[in-house]
Amino acid sequence: MDSTVALPQPQYATHEVTNQAPPLAPYDASDDPALLEGLRREGAEWAEEGIRRLGARAGSAEAQEWGELANRHEPELRTHDRYGNRVDEVDFHPSWHHLMRVAVAEGLAGAPWTDDRPGAHVARTAGGLVWGHTESGHGCPTSMTYAAVPALRAQPELAKVYEPLLTSRVYEPGLRVPAEKPGLLAGMGMTEKQGGSDVRTNTTAATPTAEPGVYTLRGHKWFTSAPMCDVFLVLAQAPGGLSCFLVPRVLPDGSRNAFRIQRLKDKLGNRSNASSEPEFDGTVAWLVGPEGRGVKTIIEMVNCTRLDCVMNSATLMRKTLVEAGHHVRHRSAFGARLVDQPLMRNVLADLALESEAATTLTLRLAGAADRAVRGDEQERAFRRIATAVGKYWVTKRGPAFTAEALECLGGNGYVEDSGMPRHYREAPLLSIWEGSGNVNALDVLRALAREPGAADALFGELALARGAHARLDATVTGLRSELAEADQVSARRLVERMALALQASLLVRYAPAAVADAFCATRLGGDWGHAFGTLPAGTGLDAILERALPGGN
Ligand SMILES: Cc1cc2nc3c(=O)[nH]c(=O)nc-3n(C[C@H](O)[C@H](O)[C@H](O)COP(=O)(O)OP(=O)(O)OC[C@H]3O[C@@H](n4cnc5c(N)ncnc54)[C@H](O)[C@@H]3O)c2cc1C
């Protein structure tokens, strides 16, 4: 048949497509006043140009597509090669590597630890807030790499070798001798089958070898994400008790360390990222910190990953709010654009308040981390308690928020093409790992009871907003008496109120009055329903939306 002969085209066009939103990309993920103001306020004004550049890149059609493809083409485990030799490798779609390369190059992994500029950790957090608009999964290895550095410093001779590589801006996947690579990624293995929150139940055994500081491990981990990382911080039981170890996948002589990946987890979300079950048998490991002090050593890592959970929840909120705002500007129903319908404006404004509160708190926590690592004791005490408070509350709000933002798109929001189901499935994870909700709430009680200065640091921060809003003043007074009666059964209630007071105090100090007033009027025991979109009559919806969704709401 002559293929040049034009065939009649089938007439499938039964209708004209109208009233559907155009693609959002390209857009600028840094176009968020709460983010940019927080960046400047917390000492990283110098980073603004870079954040704006990264924000534009995150919202580009190319980067948005990477995010989608990395999740659609999930990582695959290759346990053996064709000859039956174990390889224990995970293969990723090229999009994953594109995302990782940009993230590492932009300093979202370990880079801030070698950056002397005040605000370096704030700049990294702001970078995560914008680059996370692409997708969340690759934030796991970058977060663990960032977080491994302060824990590794407990063993200076190991830090000397590995820190320059963990803080490098070069992403180089693949199994090679770590010290010979231009940049490394780190993971962590704490959780075992019989216990995750309660790591004291770990059974993986660490046996000392003849060489001081070197052990062999035997046992398993039930969750170890990003198993393609180069090195891992792993908890195991040494003769002196639960201890922290550095486990490389390739040993200094070039041979493979025993790191047998049994399988990858089939997860609700976070599907671009691989989460594995490794087994150790004769696995060579280097002790990090003293024997028996494993939790104390690795908690340095958890401090950092918890901040990233808050950051990632705030990112999901902002990303889904932007998607919702875009849709309602282009979609009409019952004769008017959705964005002009009073009840939709109430929903969007309520989401905008929540998003701004989350972003503002994230950057305040990043500022505290930045100043704490530079030796500010007051900020260290504030960071200790406020990060646990923020991790509990902001990650708890994520699932409800993303569900509501998804609903703004109607049926389209429930369909994978929109990207909203992916964000919705990611949200609960941030509340589970790095201390599930109850564990975080109880950790706040522990900090209050055991950490000198923690309560004072929190109330000191709240006092900076004293007199600015009557409802906030009343909440803070109430918190003081609740604290005296704090017990496990009421821990969630207490921590929720602490978080809301903290968010309100920041908004009262830094956000426009319309935002701060609406937040205090509703979140601090006021006239507010249980679902989003229940702001009371008289709330300044226009001012809130103009700020949250600039460029025509
Ligand atoms: C996708 C994914 C990736 C992960 N990646 C890693 C990883 O890379 N490395 C790693 O080490 N772990 C990882 N984890 C494990 C994760 O950190 C744990 O699942 C989490 O800490 C909870 O531990 P658990 O699953 O053992 O639950 P449990 O500890 O059994 O907790 C179950 C429930 O009980 C609650 N609870 C626990 N103690 C108390 C208490 N005293 N009072 C009241 N309630 C309590 C918890 O809040 C939770 O709701 C990952 C998990 C997921 C889902």
XYZ file of C-alpha atoms and ligand atoms in Angstrom:
606
model
C 0.000 0.000 0.000
C 1.297 3.460 -0.902
C 1.817 5.131 2.447
C 1.830 8.579 0.858
C -1.887 8.374 -0.018
C -3.806 10.540 2.472
C -6.461 8.521 4.238
C -9.642 10.142 5.462
C -9.258 11.061 9.145
C -11.762 9.474 11.508
C -14.040 12.117 12.977
C -13.609 11.556 16.708
C -14.131 15.194 17.583
C -17.627 14.893 19.059
C -17.109 18.117 20.999
C -14.840 21.032 21.654
C -12.743 20.898 24.814
C -13.507 23.959 26.925
C -13.454 25.044 30.561
C -10.402 22.921 31.393
C -7.379 24.564 32.998
C -4.251 24.858 30.822
C -1.061 23.244 32.159
C 0.365 25.091 35.150
C 4.007 24.708 34.083
C 6.045 26.763 33.586
C 5.548 28.587 36.850
C 7.773 30.011 39.560
C 7.779 27.843 42.685
C 9.513 30.622 44.644
C 6.726 33.120 43.966
C 5.594 32.970 47.578
C 5.892 36.026 49.850
C 5.864 33.901 53.012
C 8.870 31.949 51.723
C 10.941 34.898 50.525
C 10.229 37.045 53.590
C 11.135 34.130 55.873
C 14.342 33.500 53.946
C 15.449 37.116 54.466
C 14.298 37.275 58.073
C 16.160 34.113 59.083
C 19.476 35.362 57.780
C 19.784 34.036 54.230
C 18.939 37.123 52.211
C 22.131 36.490 50.273
C 20.579 33.298 48.868
C 17.486 34.913 47.384
C 18.687 35.096 43.805
C 19.618 31.409 43.846
C 16.305 30.416 45.402
C 14.410 32.362 42.757
C 16.437 30.659 40.032
C 15.811 27.235 41.557
C 12.121 28.042 41.995
C 11.783 28.873 38.308
C 13.606 25.670 37.418
C 11.395 23.595 39.738
C 8.279 24.937 38.031
C 9.614 24.401 34.501
C 7.829 21.907 32.304
C 11.000 19.828 32.169
C 11.479 19.485 35.931
C 7.778 18.884 36.510
C 7.960 16.058 33.997
C 10.991 14.567 35.753
C 8.910 14.454 38.934
C 6.089 12.667 37.200
C 8.276 10.178 35.322
C 10.401 9.316 38.367
C 7.219 8.242 40.117
C 5.634 6.483 37.170
C 8.750 4.420 36.380
C 9.507 3.082 39.813
C 12.900 1.830 40.982
C 13.575 -1.847 40.401
C 15.688 -4.162 42.520
C 18.260 -6.335 40.778
C 19.357 -8.918 43.322
C 21.546 -11.006 40.951
C 23.323 -10.632 37.663
C 22.690 -13.005 34.758
C 25.272 -15.456 36.100
C 23.727 -15.724 39.530
C 26.124 -13.456 41.369
C 24.522 -11.132 43.904
C 24.559 -7.513 42.840
C 21.955 -5.934 45.162
C 21.494 -2.889 42.978
C 18.502 -0.652 42.392
C 17.831 0.736 38.930
C 16.177 4.134 38.561
C 14.581 5.988 35.683
C 16.866 8.713 34.257
C 14.455 11.332 35.633
C 15.383 10.318 39.175
C 19.030 10.981 38.418
C 18.207 14.373 36.854
C 16.348 15.368 40.021
C 19.125 14.119 42.272
C 21.838 15.840 40.258
C 20.141 19.221 40.539
C 19.328 18.737 44.230
C 22.912 17.868 45.164
C 24.401 20.590 42.947
C 22.091 23.168 44.520
C 23.314 22.263 48.000
C 20.213 20.381 49.197
C 22.292 17.460 50.543
C 25.262 18.027 52.879
C 26.645 21.284 51.450
C 25.573 23.727 54.246
C 27.951 22.052 56.701
C 30.914 23.479 54.833
C 29.336 26.861 54.137
C 30.431 29.398 56.754
C 27.881 32.013 55.793
C 25.261 32.566 58.508
C 21.966 31.372 57.076
C 23.463 28.487 55.050
C 21.065 25.974 56.639
C 18.139 28.354 56.049
C 19.114 28.662 52.398
C 19.122 24.868 52.093
C 15.661 24.638 53.659
C 14.311 27.327 51.347
C 15.851 25.415 48.440
C 13.976 22.306 49.568
C 10.747 24.297 49.797
C 10.976 25.236 46.135
C 12.740 22.238 44.577
C 10.264 19.941 46.348
C 7.608 21.211 43.923
C 9.036 18.639 41.506
C 8.421 15.565 43.686
C 9.133 14.415 47.226
C 10.824 11.008 46.961
C 14.326 12.166 46.132
C 14.216 14.413 49.189
C 14.805 11.251 51.231
C 18.463 10.566 50.278
C 19.338 14.267 50.197
C 17.840 14.690 53.655
C 19.671 11.688 55.120
C 22.950 12.833 53.583
C 22.487 16.273 55.129
C 21.584 14.739 58.466
C 24.405 12.180 58.589
C 27.123 14.837 58.837
C 26.566 16.036 62.437
C 26.162 12.424 63.631
C 29.371 11.359 61.919
C 31.258 14.148 63.699
C 31.018 11.980 66.821
C 33.894 10.018 65.263
C 36.371 12.648 64.018
C 38.686 10.324 62.064
C 35.706 9.028 60.048
C 34.306 12.537 59.621
C 37.674 13.643 58.250
C 37.413 11.113 55.422
C 33.687 11.213 54.687
C 32.506 14.722 55.497
C 34.131 16.408 52.484
C 32.385 13.838 50.263
C 28.973 14.036 51.940
C 29.079 17.825 51.647
C 30.139 17.753 47.992
C 27.851 19.166 45.315
C 28.643 16.327 42.915
C 26.107 13.554 42.422
C 27.690 10.362 41.226
C 25.554 7.239 41.449
C 27.102 3.788 41.275
C 29.033 1.408 43.471
C 32.655 2.395 43.968
C 35.075 2.765 46.851
C 33.519 5.718 48.717
C 36.779 7.582 49.289
C 37.429 7.508 45.525
C 34.109 9.124 44.542
C 33.669 12.877 44.119
C 30.487 12.889 46.202
C 28.593 10.495 48.471
C 25.066 9.859 49.674
C 24.198 8.499 53.124
C 21.221 6.491 54.382
C 20.218 5.194 57.798
C 19.149 1.841 59.182
C 17.431 1.888 62.550
C 14.050 0.194 62.184
C 13.841 -3.608 62.563
C 10.877 -5.964 62.321
C 10.254 -6.077 66.043
C 10.519 -2.341 66.637
C 10.980 0.996 64.944
C 10.056 3.693 67.439
C 11.551 1.562 70.180
C 14.997 0.983 68.701
C 16.208 -0.480 71.993
C 14.636 -3.721 70.739
C 17.156 -3.893 67.856
C 18.658 -7.364 67.589
C 21.295 -6.806 64.900
C 24.525 -7.813 66.606
C 27.875 -6.023 66.289
C 30.957 -8.111 67.049
C 34.318 -6.377 67.540
C 37.164 -7.484 65.249
C 40.870 -7.410 66.084
C 41.069 -3.931 64.559
C 39.998 -1.201 67.030
C 36.722 0.491 66.069
C 35.907 -2.113 63.401
C 33.054 -4.612 63.889
C 31.062 -7.106 61.900
C 27.254 -6.977 61.854
C 24.725 -9.806 61.698
C 21.010 -9.156 61.467
C 18.480 -7.225 59.426
C 16.713 -3.894 58.961
C 13.005 -3.780 58.153
C 13.129 -0.330 56.579
C 16.206 1.196 54.990
C 15.348 3.782 52.387
C 17.528 4.775 49.462
C 19.597 1.560 49.549
C 21.708 2.771 46.623
C 23.425 5.225 48.972
C 27.172 4.817 49.456
C 27.259 4.693 53.261
C 24.726 4.120 56.042
C 24.496 4.938 59.707
C 23.190 1.751 61.304
C 22.201 0.893 64.864
C 23.315 -2.477 66.243
C 23.891 -4.135 69.602
C 27.582 -4.104 70.540
C 28.930 -5.647 73.761
C 28.545 -2.214 75.408
C 24.944 -1.760 74.217
C 23.123 -0.195 71.273
C 25.693 1.631 69.157
C 25.912 3.565 65.903
C 27.996 2.271 62.993
C 29.079 3.478 59.596
C 28.434 0.830 56.939
C 29.813 1.405 53.411
C 28.458 -0.692 50.547
C 31.914 -0.989 49.025
C 34.920 -1.604 51.275
C 38.158 0.394 51.009
C 39.843 -2.490 49.121
C 37.150 -2.365 46.434
C 35.315 -5.536 47.477
C 31.566 -5.500 48.161
C 30.429 -5.304 51.755
C 27.610 -7.719 52.681
C 24.468 -5.605 52.202
C 21.845 -8.017 50.887
C 18.683 -6.280 49.765
C 15.883 -8.795 50.306
C 13.191 -6.765 48.607
C 11.830 -3.254 48.070
C 8.726 -2.082 49.908
C 5.478 -1.724 47.949
C 4.448 1.637 49.414
C 1.328 3.829 49.474
C 3.303 6.774 48.090
C 6.908 7.945 47.907
C 7.166 5.614 44.946
C 10.071 7.232 43.151
C 12.212 6.437 46.185
C 13.314 2.889 46.973
C 12.831 1.617 50.532
C 14.442 -1.727 51.244
C 14.907 -4.588 53.679
C 18.646 -5.280 53.913
C 20.338 -8.166 55.703
C 23.790 -8.034 57.232
C 26.010 -11.073 57.668
C 29.688 -10.478 58.293
C 29.085 -6.876 57.252
C 32.071 -4.665 58.062
C 31.130 -1.602 60.116
C 32.995 1.257 61.815
C 31.882 2.448 65.251
C 30.590 6.039 65.360
C 30.647 7.579 68.834
C 31.033 5.543 72.007
C 29.703 1.991 72.360
C 26.308 1.969 74.029
C 25.541 5.583 72.981
C 24.013 4.775 69.609
C 20.738 6.597 70.174
C 22.504 9.707 71.436
C 24.750 9.648 68.355
C 22.062 9.073 65.762
C 19.666 11.578 67.376
C 21.868 14.273 65.833
C 20.737 12.889 62.510
C 17.078 12.719 63.525
C 17.111 16.397 64.582
C 17.879 17.279 60.984
C 15.570 14.804 59.254
C 12.665 15.979 61.440
C 13.152 19.518 60.199
C 13.018 18.142 56.674
C 9.686 16.401 57.442
C 8.250 19.792 58.395
C 9.793 21.314 55.271
C 8.391 18.595 53.012
C 4.898 18.923 54.478
C 5.009 22.689 53.995
C 6.172 22.091 50.418
C 3.292 19.721 49.675
C 0.880 22.298 51.068
C 2.256 25.104 48.955
C 2.480 22.965 45.810
C -1.109 21.713 46.086
C -2.382 25.205 46.966
C -0.730 26.595 43.833
C -2.288 23.786 41.763
C -5.702 24.456 43.307
C -5.399 28.209 42.758
C -4.450 27.662 39.125
C -7.396 25.366 38.503
C -10.038 27.580 40.059
C -8.878 30.582 38.074
C -9.534 28.699 34.853
C -12.617 26.695 35.697
C -16.165 28.043 35.776
C -19.315 26.527 37.220
C -22.807 27.914 37.593
C -21.933 30.941 35.484
C -18.830 32.210 37.282
C -15.183 31.320 37.676
C -14.641 29.100 40.698
C -12.129 31.558 42.095
C -14.889 34.163 42.224
C -17.338 31.967 44.092
C -17.536 33.029 47.769
C -17.384 29.546 49.248
C -14.416 28.504 47.095
C -12.644 31.679 48.196
C -13.222 30.650 51.785
C -11.666 27.212 51.135
C -8.641 28.663 49.344
C -8.075 31.372 51.940
C -8.246 28.840 54.746
C -5.694 26.642 52.940
C -3.538 29.714 52.332
C -3.468 30.483 56.065
C -2.391 26.941 56.826
C 0.277 26.994 54.133
C 1.739 30.303 55.285
C 1.790 29.134 58.905
C 3.618 25.946 57.875
C 6.181 27.756 55.700
C 6.834 30.430 58.320
C 7.360 27.855 61.052
C 9.627 25.767 58.788
C 11.908 28.714 58.157
C 11.933 29.722 61.829
C 13.032 26.160 62.695
C 15.699 26.297 60.000
C 16.915 29.608 61.444
C 17.105 28.014 64.892
C 19.086 25.070 63.465
C 21.446 27.440 61.686
C 22.140 29.499 64.792
C 22.308 26.428 67.047
C 25.052 24.792 64.997
C 26.986 28.060 65.228
C 26.888 27.846 69.027
C 23.784 29.836 70.046
C 22.601 28.008 73.199
C 19.223 29.731 73.406
C 18.462 28.715 69.833
C 19.702 25.189 70.539
C 17.150 24.845 73.326
C 14.398 26.326 71.166
C 15.306 24.074 68.256
C 15.170 20.979 70.462
C 11.560 21.472 71.531
C 10.162 23.461 68.607
C 11.311 20.983 65.940
C 9.431 18.162 67.695
C 6.374 20.404 68.127
C 6.481 21.456 64.465
C 7.097 17.903 63.213
C 4.048 16.687 65.100
C 1.641 19.365 63.950
C 2.652 20.398 60.429
C 2.939 16.791 59.229
C -0.436 15.994 60.827
C -2.062 18.798 58.819
C -0.597 17.554 55.537
C -3.059 14.766 54.669
C -6.163 16.876 55.399
C -4.686 19.802 53.508
C -3.729 17.859 50.391
C -7.148 16.152 50.339
C -8.889 19.525 50.390
C -6.599 21.046 47.758
C -7.202 17.966 45.578
C -10.955 18.483 45.913
C -10.638 22.036 44.555
C -9.945 20.330 41.199
C -13.120 18.262 41.492
C -12.946 14.946 39.658
C -9.784 16.001 37.838
C -8.007 16.119 41.185
C -8.741 12.448 41.813
C -7.118 11.421 38.539
C -3.408 10.620 38.415
C -2.752 12.960 35.457
C -3.317 15.932 37.748
C -0.460 14.922 40.037
C -2.670 15.549 43.060
C -3.062 11.869 44.052
C 0.734 11.607 44.240
C 0.968 14.538 46.637
C -1.940 13.201 48.695
C -0.312 9.773 49.057
C 2.985 11.312 50.102
C 1.534 13.408 52.903
C 0.951 10.751 55.634
C 4.511 9.444 55.352
C 5.926 12.654 56.776
C 4.023 12.027 59.968
C 5.154 8.385 60.187
C 8.900 8.374 59.692
C 11.385 10.172 61.922
C 9.051 9.672 64.873
C 5.362 8.926 64.325
C 2.743 11.313 65.746
C 2.529 9.845 69.238
C 6.260 9.365 69.490
C 6.861 13.010 68.591
C 4.235 14.248 71.011
C 5.789 12.179 73.791
C 9.216 13.480 72.802
C 7.962 17.003 73.482
C 7.014 15.904 77.011
C 10.469 14.366 77.384
C 12.137 17.594 76.269
C 10.025 19.596 78.718
C 10.913 17.258 81.570
C 14.575 16.648 80.853
C 16.062 19.393 78.727
C 17.069 22.389 80.750
C 15.873 25.537 79.063
C 13.458 23.896 76.594
C 10.251 25.267 78.139
C 11.866 28.647 78.766
C 13.034 28.823 75.167
C 9.542 28.090 73.873
C 7.823 30.575 76.172
C 10.561 33.110 75.488
C 9.720 32.906 71.800
C 5.985 33.197 72.473
C 6.584 36.219 74.710
C 7.961 38.142 71.733
C 4.381 38.394 70.463
C 2.851 39.318 73.832
C 0.189 42.011 73.632
C -0.255 41.715 69.867
C -3.413 39.587 69.951
C -5.694 38.970 72.920
C -6.526 35.435 71.874
C -2.858 34.528 71.576
C -2.119 35.977 75.002
C -4.947 33.899 76.486
C -3.690 30.757 74.732
C -0.161 31.208 76.068
C -1.465 31.740 79.603
C -3.570 28.580 79.262
C -0.560 26.637 77.959
C 1.454 27.428 81.048
C -1.134 25.846 83.326
C -1.685 22.893 80.948
C 2.029 22.243 81.045
C 1.964 21.733 84.771
C -0.540 18.894 84.298
C 1.010 17.407 81.150
C 0.744 13.623 80.934
C 0.922 11.035 78.164
C -2.794 10.815 77.546
C -3.071 14.533 76.816
C 0.250 14.919 74.987
C -1.245 15.373 71.515
C -3.655 18.010 72.742
C -0.882 19.930 74.462
C 1.537 19.752 71.528
C -1.147 20.817 69.066
C -1.846 23.896 71.157
C 1.858 24.650 71.460
C 2.248 24.430 67.695
C -0.732 26.664 67.017
C 0.475 29.229 69.533
C 3.932 29.160 67.956
C 2.567 29.548 64.433
C 0.217 32.320 65.580
C 3.040 34.158 67.355
C 5.141 34.118 64.180
C 2.270 35.291 61.991
C 1.382 38.062 64.433
C 4.971 39.276 64.307
C 5.651 38.907 60.621
C 2.591 38.352 58.410
C 0.079 40.957 57.220
C -2.722 41.653 59.696
C -5.338 39.916 57.532
C -3.399 36.635 57.740
C -2.474 36.872 61.417
C -5.952 37.950 62.531
C -7.706 35.189 60.596
C -5.288 32.571 61.922
C -5.685 33.669 65.548
C -9.460 34.050 65.206
C -9.861 30.483 63.977
C -6.981 28.289 65.161
C -6.842 29.588 68.720
C -10.135 28.185 69.996
C -12.292 30.533 68.005
C -15.126 30.512 65.559
C -13.978 27.816 63.132
C -15.341 24.545 61.849
C -13.537 21.237 61.529
C -13.096 21.281 57.749
C -11.136 23.808 55.711
C -13.309 26.554 54.243
C -15.054 27.492 57.480
C -13.509 30.913 58.078
C -16.161 33.140 59.694
C -17.940 35.979 57.908
C -15.917 39.159 57.912
C -12.564 37.411 57.353
C -10.399 39.349 54.904
C -10.480 36.691 52.182
C -9.383 39.059 49.417
C -6.247 40.194 51.230
C -5.306 36.603 52.156
C -5.732 35.364 48.596
C -3.982 38.310 47.019
C -0.916 37.484 49.123
C -0.994 33.705 48.715
C -1.790 33.529 45.021
C -0.261 36.601 43.443
C -0.878 37.306 39.797
C -4.636 37.432 39.624
C -6.836 35.507 42.007
C 8.390 4.645 53.454
C 9.149 4.434 54.712
C 10.519 4.568 54.690
C 11.258 4.377 55.854
N 12.620 4.486 55.793
C 13.351 4.219 56.909
C 14.780 4.265 56.880
O 15.390 4.619 55.865
N 15.464 3.918 57.975
C 14.826 3.556 59.134
O 15.514 3.258 60.113
N 13.488 3.514 59.197
C 12.733 3.841 58.124
N 11.370 3.792 58.180
C 10.735 3.325 59.406
C 10.042 4.402 60.189
O 10.962 5.294 60.742
C 9.186 3.670 61.251
O 8.169 2.969 60.551
C 8.587 4.617 62.247
O 9.603 5.197 63.039
C 7.590 3.901 63.168
O 8.131 2.725 63.696
P 7.360 1.336 63.533
O 6.972 1.169 62.123
O 8.163 0.270 64.153
O 6.018 1.517 64.353
P 5.814 1.331 65.916
O 6.998 1.832 66.634
O 5.358 -0.037 66.182
O 4.605 2.328 66.161
C 3.267 2.010 65.759
C 2.355 3.104 66.291
O 2.448 3.145 67.705
C 2.731 4.456 68.144
N 3.535 4.382 69.363
C 4.782 3.906 69.510
N 5.182 4.044 70.797
C 4.139 4.589 71.471
C 3.917 4.971 72.835
N 4.880 4.839 73.754
N 2.718 5.514 73.178
C 1.745 5.672 72.252
N 1.901 5.344 70.966
C 3.082 4.797 70.572
C 3.463 5.115 66.989
O 3.312 6.549 67.024
C 2.732 4.508 65.799
O 1.575 5.221 65.524
C 10.605 4.024 57.052
C 9.213 3.911 57.066
C 8.492 4.123 55.927
C 7.002 3.993 55.968
